[in-house]
Short mmCIF file of C-alpha atoms in Angstrom, two decimals:
data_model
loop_
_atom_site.label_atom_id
_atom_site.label_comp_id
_atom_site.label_asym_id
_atom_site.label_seq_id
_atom_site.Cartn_x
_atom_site.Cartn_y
_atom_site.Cartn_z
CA UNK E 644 -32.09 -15.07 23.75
CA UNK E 645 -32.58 -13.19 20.48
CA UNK E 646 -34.40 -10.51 22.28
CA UNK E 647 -31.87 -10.26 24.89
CA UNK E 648 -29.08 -9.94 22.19
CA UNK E 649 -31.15 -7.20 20.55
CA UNK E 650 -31.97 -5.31 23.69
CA UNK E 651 -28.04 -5.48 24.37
CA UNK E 652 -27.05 -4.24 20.52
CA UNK E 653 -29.07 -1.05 21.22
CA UNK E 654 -28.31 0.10 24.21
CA UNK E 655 -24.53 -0.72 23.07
CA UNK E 656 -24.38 1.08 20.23
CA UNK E 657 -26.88 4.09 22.02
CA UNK E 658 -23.79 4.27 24.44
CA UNK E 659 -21.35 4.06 21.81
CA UNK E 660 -22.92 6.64 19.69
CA UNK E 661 -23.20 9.20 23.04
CA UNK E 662 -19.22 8.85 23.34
CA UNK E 663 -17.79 9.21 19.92
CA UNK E 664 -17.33 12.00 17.48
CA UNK E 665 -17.13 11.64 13.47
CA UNK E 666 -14.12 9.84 13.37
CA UNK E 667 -13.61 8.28 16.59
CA UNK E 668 -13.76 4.32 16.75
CA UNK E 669 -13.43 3.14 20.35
CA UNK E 670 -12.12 -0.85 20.62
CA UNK E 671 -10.34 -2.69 22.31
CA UNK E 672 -8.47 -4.55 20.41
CA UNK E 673 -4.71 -3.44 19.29
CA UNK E 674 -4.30 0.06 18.37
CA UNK E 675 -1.98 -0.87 15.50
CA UNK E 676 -3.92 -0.56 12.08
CA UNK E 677 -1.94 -3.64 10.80
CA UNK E 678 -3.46 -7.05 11.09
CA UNK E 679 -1.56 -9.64 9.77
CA UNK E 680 -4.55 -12.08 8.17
CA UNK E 681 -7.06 -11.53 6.08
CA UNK E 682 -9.91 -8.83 5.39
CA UNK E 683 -12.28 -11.48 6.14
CA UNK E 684 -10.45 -12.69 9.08
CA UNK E 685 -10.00 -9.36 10.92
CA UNK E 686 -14.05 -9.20 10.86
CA UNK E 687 -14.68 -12.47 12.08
CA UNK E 688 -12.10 -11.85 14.90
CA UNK E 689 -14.58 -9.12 16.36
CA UNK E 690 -17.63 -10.63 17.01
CA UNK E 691 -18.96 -7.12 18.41
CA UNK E 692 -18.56 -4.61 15.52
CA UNK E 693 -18.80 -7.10 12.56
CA UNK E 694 -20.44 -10.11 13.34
CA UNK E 695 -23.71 -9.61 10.73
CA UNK E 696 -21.24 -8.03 8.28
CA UNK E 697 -19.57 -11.26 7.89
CA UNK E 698 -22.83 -12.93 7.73
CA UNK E 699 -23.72 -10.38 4.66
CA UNK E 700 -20.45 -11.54 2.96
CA UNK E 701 -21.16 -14.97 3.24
CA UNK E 702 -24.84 -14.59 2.08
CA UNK E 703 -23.36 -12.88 -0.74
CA UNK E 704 -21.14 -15.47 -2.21
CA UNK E 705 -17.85 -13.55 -1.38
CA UNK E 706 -16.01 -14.83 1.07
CA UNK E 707 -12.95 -15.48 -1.59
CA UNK E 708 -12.81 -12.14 -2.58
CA UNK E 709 -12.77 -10.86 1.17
CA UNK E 710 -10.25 -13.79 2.19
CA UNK E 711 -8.01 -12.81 -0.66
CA UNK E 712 -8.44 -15.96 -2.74
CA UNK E 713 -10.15 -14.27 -5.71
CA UNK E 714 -7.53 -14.01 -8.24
CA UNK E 715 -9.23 -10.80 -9.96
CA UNK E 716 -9.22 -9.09 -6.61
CA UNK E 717 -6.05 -9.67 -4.93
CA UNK E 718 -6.40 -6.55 -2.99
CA UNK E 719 -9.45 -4.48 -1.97
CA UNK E 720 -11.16 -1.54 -0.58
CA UNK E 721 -13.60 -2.08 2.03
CA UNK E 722 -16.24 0.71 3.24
CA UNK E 723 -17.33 -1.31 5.83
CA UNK E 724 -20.63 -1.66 7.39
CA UNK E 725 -21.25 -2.43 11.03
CA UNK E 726 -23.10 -4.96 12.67
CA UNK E 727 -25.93 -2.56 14.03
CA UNK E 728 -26.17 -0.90 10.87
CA UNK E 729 -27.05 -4.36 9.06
CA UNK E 730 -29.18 -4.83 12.43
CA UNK E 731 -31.24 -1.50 11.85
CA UNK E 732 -31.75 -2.58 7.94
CA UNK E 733 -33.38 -5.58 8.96
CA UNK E 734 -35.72 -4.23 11.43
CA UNK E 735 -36.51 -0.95 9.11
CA UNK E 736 -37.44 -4.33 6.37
CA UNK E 737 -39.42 -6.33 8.97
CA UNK E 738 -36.64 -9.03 9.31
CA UNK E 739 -34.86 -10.72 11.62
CA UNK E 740 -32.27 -12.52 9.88
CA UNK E 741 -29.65 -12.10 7.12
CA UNK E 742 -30.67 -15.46 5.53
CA UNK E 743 -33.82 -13.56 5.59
CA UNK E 744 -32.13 -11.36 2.55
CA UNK E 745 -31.83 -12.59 -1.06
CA UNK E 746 -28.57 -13.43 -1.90
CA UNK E 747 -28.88 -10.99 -4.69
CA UNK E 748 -29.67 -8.21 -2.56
CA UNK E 749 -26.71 -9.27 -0.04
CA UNK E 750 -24.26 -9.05 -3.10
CA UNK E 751 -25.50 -5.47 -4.15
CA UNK E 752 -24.86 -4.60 -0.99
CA UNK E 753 -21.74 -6.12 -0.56
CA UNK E 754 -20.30 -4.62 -3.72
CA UNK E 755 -21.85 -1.10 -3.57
CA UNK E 756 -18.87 -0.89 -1.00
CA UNK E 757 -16.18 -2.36 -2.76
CA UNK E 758 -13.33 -0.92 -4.70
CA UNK E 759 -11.16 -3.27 -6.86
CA UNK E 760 -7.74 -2.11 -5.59
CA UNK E 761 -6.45 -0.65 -2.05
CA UNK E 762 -6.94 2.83 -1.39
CA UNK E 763 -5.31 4.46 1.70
CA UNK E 764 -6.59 7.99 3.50
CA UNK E 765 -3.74 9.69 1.99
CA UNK E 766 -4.70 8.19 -1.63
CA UNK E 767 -7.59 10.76 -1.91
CA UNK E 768 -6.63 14.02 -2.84
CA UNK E 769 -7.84 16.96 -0.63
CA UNK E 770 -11.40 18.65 -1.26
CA UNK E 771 -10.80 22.29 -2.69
CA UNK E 772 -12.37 24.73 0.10
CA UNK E 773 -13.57 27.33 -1.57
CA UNK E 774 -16.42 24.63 -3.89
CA UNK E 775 -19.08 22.40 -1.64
CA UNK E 776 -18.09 18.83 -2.31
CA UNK E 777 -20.99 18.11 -5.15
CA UNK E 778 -19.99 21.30 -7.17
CA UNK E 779 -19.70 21.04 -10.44
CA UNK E 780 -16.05 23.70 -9.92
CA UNK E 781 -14.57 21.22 -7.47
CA UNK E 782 -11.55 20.10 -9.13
CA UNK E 783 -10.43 18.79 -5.49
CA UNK E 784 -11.47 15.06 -3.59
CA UNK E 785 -11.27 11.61 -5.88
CA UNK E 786 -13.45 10.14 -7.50
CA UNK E 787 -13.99 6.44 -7.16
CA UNK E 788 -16.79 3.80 -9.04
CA UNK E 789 -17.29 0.87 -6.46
CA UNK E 790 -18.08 -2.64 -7.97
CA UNK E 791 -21.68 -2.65 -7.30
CA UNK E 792 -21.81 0.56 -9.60
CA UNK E 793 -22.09 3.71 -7.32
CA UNK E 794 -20.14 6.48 -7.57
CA UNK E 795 -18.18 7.93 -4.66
CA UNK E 796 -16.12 11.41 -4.25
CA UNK E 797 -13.62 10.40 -1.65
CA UNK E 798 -11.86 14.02 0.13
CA UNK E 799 -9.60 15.34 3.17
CA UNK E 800 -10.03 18.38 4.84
CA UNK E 801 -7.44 20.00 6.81
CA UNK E 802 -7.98 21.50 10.44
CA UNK E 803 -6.62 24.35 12.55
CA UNK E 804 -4.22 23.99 15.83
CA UNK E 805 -4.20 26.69 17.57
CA UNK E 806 -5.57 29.09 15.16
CA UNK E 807 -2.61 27.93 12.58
CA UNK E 808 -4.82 26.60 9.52
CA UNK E 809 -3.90 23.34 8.48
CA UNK E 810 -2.17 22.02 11.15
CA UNK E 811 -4.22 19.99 13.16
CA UNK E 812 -5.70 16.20 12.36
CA UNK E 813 -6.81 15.49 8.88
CA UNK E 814 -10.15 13.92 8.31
CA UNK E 815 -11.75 11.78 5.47
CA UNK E 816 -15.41 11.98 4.28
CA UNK E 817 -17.49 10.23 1.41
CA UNK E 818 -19.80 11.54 -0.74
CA UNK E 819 -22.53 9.65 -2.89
CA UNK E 820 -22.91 11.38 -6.24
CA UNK E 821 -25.39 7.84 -6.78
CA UNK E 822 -27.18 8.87 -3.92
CA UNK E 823 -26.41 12.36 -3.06
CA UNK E 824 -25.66 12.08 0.25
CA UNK E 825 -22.54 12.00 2.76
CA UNK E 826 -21.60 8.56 4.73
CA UNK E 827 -20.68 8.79 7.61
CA UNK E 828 -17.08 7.49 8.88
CA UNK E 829 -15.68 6.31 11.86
CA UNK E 830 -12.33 4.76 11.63
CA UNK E 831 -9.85 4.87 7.82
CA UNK E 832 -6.88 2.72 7.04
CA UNK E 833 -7.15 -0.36 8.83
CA UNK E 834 -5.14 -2.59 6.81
CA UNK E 835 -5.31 -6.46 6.98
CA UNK E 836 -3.14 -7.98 3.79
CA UNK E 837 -5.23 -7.74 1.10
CA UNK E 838 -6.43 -4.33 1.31
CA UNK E 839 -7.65 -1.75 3.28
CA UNK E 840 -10.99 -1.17 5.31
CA UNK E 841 -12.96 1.98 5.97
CA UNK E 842 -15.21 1.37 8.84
CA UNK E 843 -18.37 3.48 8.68
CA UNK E 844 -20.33 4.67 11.58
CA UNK E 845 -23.13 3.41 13.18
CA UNK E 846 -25.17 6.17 12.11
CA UNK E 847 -24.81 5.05 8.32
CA UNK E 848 -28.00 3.39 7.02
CA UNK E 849 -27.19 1.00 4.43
CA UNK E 850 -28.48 2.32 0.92
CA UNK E 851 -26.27 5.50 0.87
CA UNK E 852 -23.43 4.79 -0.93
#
């Protein structure tokens, strides 16, 4: 069966990577970004995207924080993980299982994409155009520490419509300064009530944040 289920989380997320762009996050649930329960109750709810990111929570001890029962986090910032990226980290490590993971490990995780308070899209200022991102001149983005230590430069960019700059769709993006990459996003501001998550795409590999 665990082959099967494998088998079926690959070609799933091969498909789902074929169809979507860098911000696009197909589901079909309700298009709403409100969900009236908890962070830790929206990801249990779908089994599909989230299923081994609830199972990293749990391994790491923090299921209060993400249920909002964790007095010194009341709300949070989530820069959330999928399932087949978790997946992909285990077979890259030769394992099978979360419970495989040390708990320790699991928290680091955990945390590295955790900030202590919520932070909307339209809480990060906008990246100044004429710097890349990581320059030291860039007086644009925001700059974030998560609780597991990394630091994060959190931007928008603006985008034509019909050749008027600045009018089309903005877009989000997160840089590592830790790690000097980019992560890859897929879907900002869903907002259960007690905070905000960030779903990454399945292209991010865990370690890069």
């Amino acid at each position: 069966m665990k082959k099967i289920y494998n088998i079926f989380v690959c070609i799933s997320a091969a498909i789902f990577l074929s169809s979507c762009t860098a911000q696009d996050w197909y589901d079909s649930g309700v298009s709403s970004p409100y969900h009236d329960c908890s962070i830790m109750e929206y990801l249990r709810k779908d089994t599909y995207n989230w299923e081994l990111t609830v199972k990293l929570i749990e391994r790491a001890g923090l299921t209060d924080m993400f249920e909002g029962k964790d007095s010194n986090y009341k709300e949070i910032t989530f820069f959330a993980p999928p399932s087949y990226t978790i997946l992909r980290h285990l077979w890259n490590n030769g394992m099978e299982s979360v419970d495989e993971m040390s708990i320790k490990d699991c928290k680091a995780i955990v945390l590295r994409h955790v900030l202590n308070k919520k932070y909307l899209k339209a809480d990060f200022a906008y990246r100044n155009v004429d710097y890349m991102i990581d320059d030291e001149l860039q007086d644009g983005g925001t700059d974030v520490e998560t609780l597991g230590g990394s630091h994060l430069r959190i931007y928008r960019d603006k985008s034509a419509y019909g050749g008027v700059p600045d009018l089309g769709p903005e877009t989000m993006y997160i840089y590592s300064f830790t790690k000097a990459t980019m992560v890859p996003l897929a879907t900002p501001d869903i907002q259960p009530l007690n905070g905000v998550v960030h779903a990454l795409n399945y292209n991010y590999d865990l370690g890069r944040i």
